[in-house]
Amino acid sequence: MSEERLDRRGFLRAAGAGLAGVGLIGLPGCGGGDGGGGGGGGGNSPVSLRWSMWSDTPEERKIWQGLADAVTRKYPNIKVKLETTTFNNYWDKLQTQIASQTQADIVGMQAQRMPGFAARGALQSMKDELAKNPSVDFKDYFPVIEQALSFHGEPHALAYDLGPPLLYYNKSLFKQAGVKFPSATRAMSWDEFKGTARKLTDTGKRQYGYVQGFDFDWVIPWIWSNGGDYMDKGATKSTLDSPQAMEAMQFLSDLFLKDKVAAPITDLANPNFGLERFSSGKVAMHMDGPWQIVNIRSNAGFDFDIAPIPSGRAGSVGWAAGSGFGISKATDKSDDVFKAISVITGPAALKSLTRAGRGYPARQSAVPIFESKSPPDHAALVQKVLNSQLGQTRPYRATATWQETIVMLTQELIPAIFLGNPDLATGVQNAKPKFDSLLARAKDIESRG
């Protein structure tokens, strides 16, 4: 997902120089929190584990190396060898390693890619390890992200970050236009949202009311909020052509092409387009995740805040997505791997990552650290959104062929929504049979997983 790349690069620009200052380079041994029990790691026999993770810069690699070193401080006989490659190359490399049964013991995994890699034998269930290690407080992790990192109903990774879609807004532009700020306790209706965007649009100044990323991930909240979906409950057929989904996509398309209250998308090849336009100070509202807060703090020269995403017929409905670490299906050191992951995603580790601005923590116990910094003033609403106390947040739904599906939708559907070429009906008509075919392939892969 595009936010992974954006989050890492923006974070490193903003916070890379201060890693040691927040304890990531010399993270303590994580004592006093939860930790794995299990056999093996607590003995004297030396254990060597490989950990595969994505990393685009030396600064980012230091973050993960600090956590690898923390494992050894807690379990002196366990040494963790960190193996990194770029985010874009990571997934192809992992697929190659799975095919040759050479994947690392600890595997970095995204929620969106979990079904595909779990079905292909990349990871094993953590159910037994969690049962053997009651000191690991599984309930501290947000349930919605652990559901997204599960396969066949069983957890296959422990998360380190997550986030739902949020509505960012430029307080300065709202003040200049004399428009009331969006509520932090009630989502705007779609009509209210469009009206607000219209008041904040001045095409003569190239100022617009709204912008968003054009990945399909950011289309989903509109579909869900209108009571639709992109595939049926059993993930056997696409439902993009349902009246609810079509109405939602048309509403979104109209913001850009008919109502012209959204900044025109001029570069479909730039995954950072939405964030860059919002950070320029010329756009009033932007949909993105909490992982972008540190980037906007650093790069935007204006005051901002966050609100729940607009509410359609079904309410304000978004997904939760994030990343975590799982136990390789090829490893013969499952107990030791679980111990390492319990440190890497433990309370001390996630609190340090949060202090560094690495994103929104997957553990609820680390949330107060995130909420202690401003802007935004309404940081506390993120937890309410994640817990569905404000709107509804669901696990991100993906399949074993999701990567291929996203590529196909980017080619067939995204230009229809945001550029009007082809028209939306034609775009959906072109995408649906290909989506259905990929869903059938996914079922076949999952049945063999």
mmCIF file of N, CA and C in Angstrom, residues 173-174 176-177 179 193-211 254-256 258-264 277 282-285:
data_model
loop_
_atom_site.group_PDB
_atom_site.id
_atom_site.type_symbol
_atom_site.label_atom_id
_atom_site.label_comp_id
_atom_site.label_asym_id
_atom_site.label_seq_id
_atom_site.Cartn_x
_atom_site.Cartn_y
_atom_site.Cartn_z
ATOM 1 N N LEU A 173 -7.199 27.605 6.124
ATOM 2 C CA LEU A 173 -8.126 27.843 5.016
ATOM 3 C C LEU A 173 -9.568 27.940 5.509
ATOM 4 N N PHE A 174 -9.926 27.137 6.484
ATOM 5 C CA PHE A 174 -11.278 27.208 7.044
ATOM 6 C C PHE A 174 -11.521 28.573 7.689
ATOM 7 N N GLN A 176 -9.950 31.434 7.025
ATOM 8 C CA GLN A 176 -9.979 32.469 5.994
ATOM 9 C C GLN A 176 -11.329 32.529 5.288
ATOM 10 N N ALA A 177 -11.950 31.364 5.098
ATOM 11 C CA ALA A 177 -13.234 31.307 4.392
ATOM 12 C C ALA A 177 -14.420 31.500 5.337
ATOM 13 N N VAL A 179 -15.515 29.321 7.468
ATOM 14 C CA VAL A 179 -16.249 28.049 7.489
ATOM 15 C C VAL A 179 -15.951 27.323 8.793
ATOM 16 N N PHE A 193 -20.438 17.505 3.438
ATOM 17 C CA PHE A 193 -19.043 17.482 3.003
ATOM 18 C C PHE A 193 -18.884 18.200 1.665
ATOM 19 N N LYS A 194 -19.751 17.884 0.703
ATOM 20 C CA LYS A 194 -19.658 18.526 -0.604
ATOM 21 C C LYS A 194 -19.890 20.032 -0.490
ATOM 22 N N GLY A 195 -20.872 20.422 0.338
ATOM 23 C CA GLY A 195 -21.133 21.847 0.537
ATOM 24 C C GLY A 195 -19.951 22.558 1.167
ATOM 25 N N THR A 196 -19.312 21.922 2.128
ATOM 26 C CA THR A 196 -18.126 22.503 2.769
ATOM 27 C C THR A 196 -16.989 22.638 1.764
ATOM 28 N N ALA A 197 -16.775 21.591 0.972
ATOM 29 C CA ALA A 197 -15.717 21.636 -0.037
ATOM 30 C C ALA A 197 -15.975 22.752 -1.045
ATOM 31 N N ARG A 198 -17.242 22.963 -1.401
ATOM 32 C CA ARG A 198 -17.579 24.009 -2.371
ATOM 33 C C ARG A 198 -17.234 25.397 -1.808
ATOM 34 N N LYS A 199 -17.535 25.612 -0.519
ATOM 35 C CA LYS A 199 -17.242 26.903 0.103
ATOM 36 C C LYS A 199 -15.747 27.193 0.148
ATOM 37 N N LEU A 200 -14.956 26.139 0.161
ATOM 38 C CA LEU A 200 -13.506 26.294 0.300
ATOM 39 C C LEU A 200 -12.768 26.223 -1.032
ATOM 40 N N THR A 201 -13.513 26.149 -2.122
ATOM 41 C CA THR A 201 -12.914 26.063 -3.453
ATOM 42 C C THR A 201 -12.896 27.428 -4.138
ATOM 43 N N ASP A 202 -11.745 27.799 -4.642
ATOM 44 C CA ASP A 202 -11.588 29.012 -5.433
ATOM 45 C C ASP A 202 -10.652 28.662 -6.585
ATOM 46 N N THR A 203 -11.242 28.265 -7.706
ATOM 47 C CA THR A 203 -10.418 27.782 -8.818
ATOM 48 C C THR A 203 -9.502 28.866 -9.376
ATOM 49 N N GLY A 204 -9.910 30.143 -9.221
ATOM 50 C CA GLY A 204 -9.060 31.239 -9.680
ATOM 51 C C GLY A 204 -7.736 31.274 -8.953
ATOM 52 N N LYS A 205 -7.755 30.855 -7.697
ATOM 53 C CA LYS A 205 -6.526 30.797 -6.891
ATOM 54 C C LYS A 205 -5.918 29.392 -6.889
ATOM 55 N N ARG A 206 -6.541 28.491 -7.675
ATOM 56 C CA ARG A 206 -6.133 27.084 -7.689
ATOM 57 C C ARG A 206 -6.221 26.491 -6.291
ATOM 58 N N GLN A 207 -7.254 26.901 -5.576
ATOM 59 C CA GLN A 207 -7.518 26.399 -4.231
ATOM 60 C C GLN A 207 -8.748 25.507 -4.288
ATOM 61 N N TYR A 208 -8.661 24.342 -3.619
ATOM 62 C CA TYR A 208 -9.740 23.363 -3.699
ATOM 63 C C TYR A 208 -10.153 22.890 -2.313
ATOM 64 N N GLY A 209 -11.357 22.354 -2.264
ATOM 65 C CA GLY A 209 -11.895 21.900 -0.989
ATOM 66 C C GLY A 209 -11.400 20.546 -0.549
ATOM 67 N N TYR A 210 -10.951 19.723 -1.508
ATOM 68 C CA TYR A 210 -10.640 18.340 -1.143
ATOM 69 C C TYR A 210 -9.613 17.757 -2.114
ATOM 70 N N VAL A 211 -8.884 16.756 -1.619
ATOM 71 C CA VAL A 211 -8.024 15.927 -2.449
ATOM 72 C C VAL A 211 -7.850 14.592 -1.738
ATOM 73 N N ASP A 254 -17.618 12.639 -9.186
ATOM 74 C CA ASP A 254 -18.206 13.960 -9.405
ATOM 75 C C ASP A 254 -17.485 15.054 -8.622
ATOM 76 N N LEU A 255 -16.949 14.724 -7.460
ATOM 77 C CA LEU A 255 -16.201 15.728 -6.692
ATOM 78 C C LEU A 255 -15.064 16.303 -7.526
ATOM 79 N N PHE A 256 -14.435 15.447 -8.330
ATOM 80 C CA PHE A 256 -13.293 15.847 -9.144
ATOM 81 C C PHE A 256 -13.716 16.405 -10.502
ATOM 82 N N LYS A 258 -17.192 16.791 -12.021
ATOM 83 C CA LYS A 258 -18.428 17.534 -12.246
ATOM 84 C C LYS A 258 -18.526 18.738 -11.319
ATOM 85 N N ASP A 259 -18.444 18.495 -10.008
ATOM 86 C CA ASP A 259 -18.554 19.590 -9.038
ATOM 87 C C ASP A 259 -17.289 20.429 -8.982
ATOM 88 N N LYS A 260 -16.165 19.815 -9.338
ATOM 89 C CA LYS A 260 -14.866 20.487 -9.384
ATOM 90 C C LYS A 260 -14.498 21.158 -8.056
ATOM 91 N N VAL A 261 -14.812 20.448 -6.965
ATOM 92 C CA VAL A 261 -14.426 20.926 -5.632
ATOM 93 C C VAL A 261 -13.204 20.177 -5.120
ATOM 94 N N ALA A 262 -12.711 19.226 -5.906
ATOM 95 C CA ALA A 262 -11.508 18.477 -5.549
ATOM 96 C C ALA A 262 -10.395 18.825 -6.523
ATOM 97 N N ALA A 263 -9.183 18.871 -6.014
ATOM 98 C CA ALA A 263 -8.031 19.217 -6.848
ATOM 99 C C ALA A 263 -7.872 18.218 -7.985
ATOM 100 N N PRO A 264 -7.822 18.677 -9.222
ATOM 101 C CA PRO A 264 -7.701 17.756 -10.356
ATOM 102 C C PRO A 264 -6.440 16.904 -10.234
ATOM 103 N N ARG A 277 -0.396 17.768 -2.488
ATOM 104 C CA ARG A 277 -1.317 18.875 -2.742
ATOM 105 C C ARG A 277 -1.850 19.440 -1.439
ATOM 106 N N LYS A 282 -2.920 24.563 -0.360
ATOM 107 C CA LYS A 282 -3.926 25.009 -1.314
ATOM 108 C C LYS A 282 -5.160 24.101 -1.350
ATOM 109 N N VAL A 283 -5.222 23.136 -0.447
ATOM 110 C CA VAL A 283 -6.363 22.223 -0.386
ATOM 111 C C VAL A 283 -6.836 22.143 1.059
ATOM 112 N N ALA A 284 -8.160 22.216 1.258
ATOM 113 C CA ALA A 284 -8.703 22.325 2.609
ATOM 114 C C ALA A 284 -8.826 20.998 3.335
ATOM 115 N N MET A 285 -9.159 19.911 2.606
ATOM 116 C CA MET A 285 -9.395 18.617 3.256
ATOM 117 C C MET A 285 -8.730 17.497 2.465
#
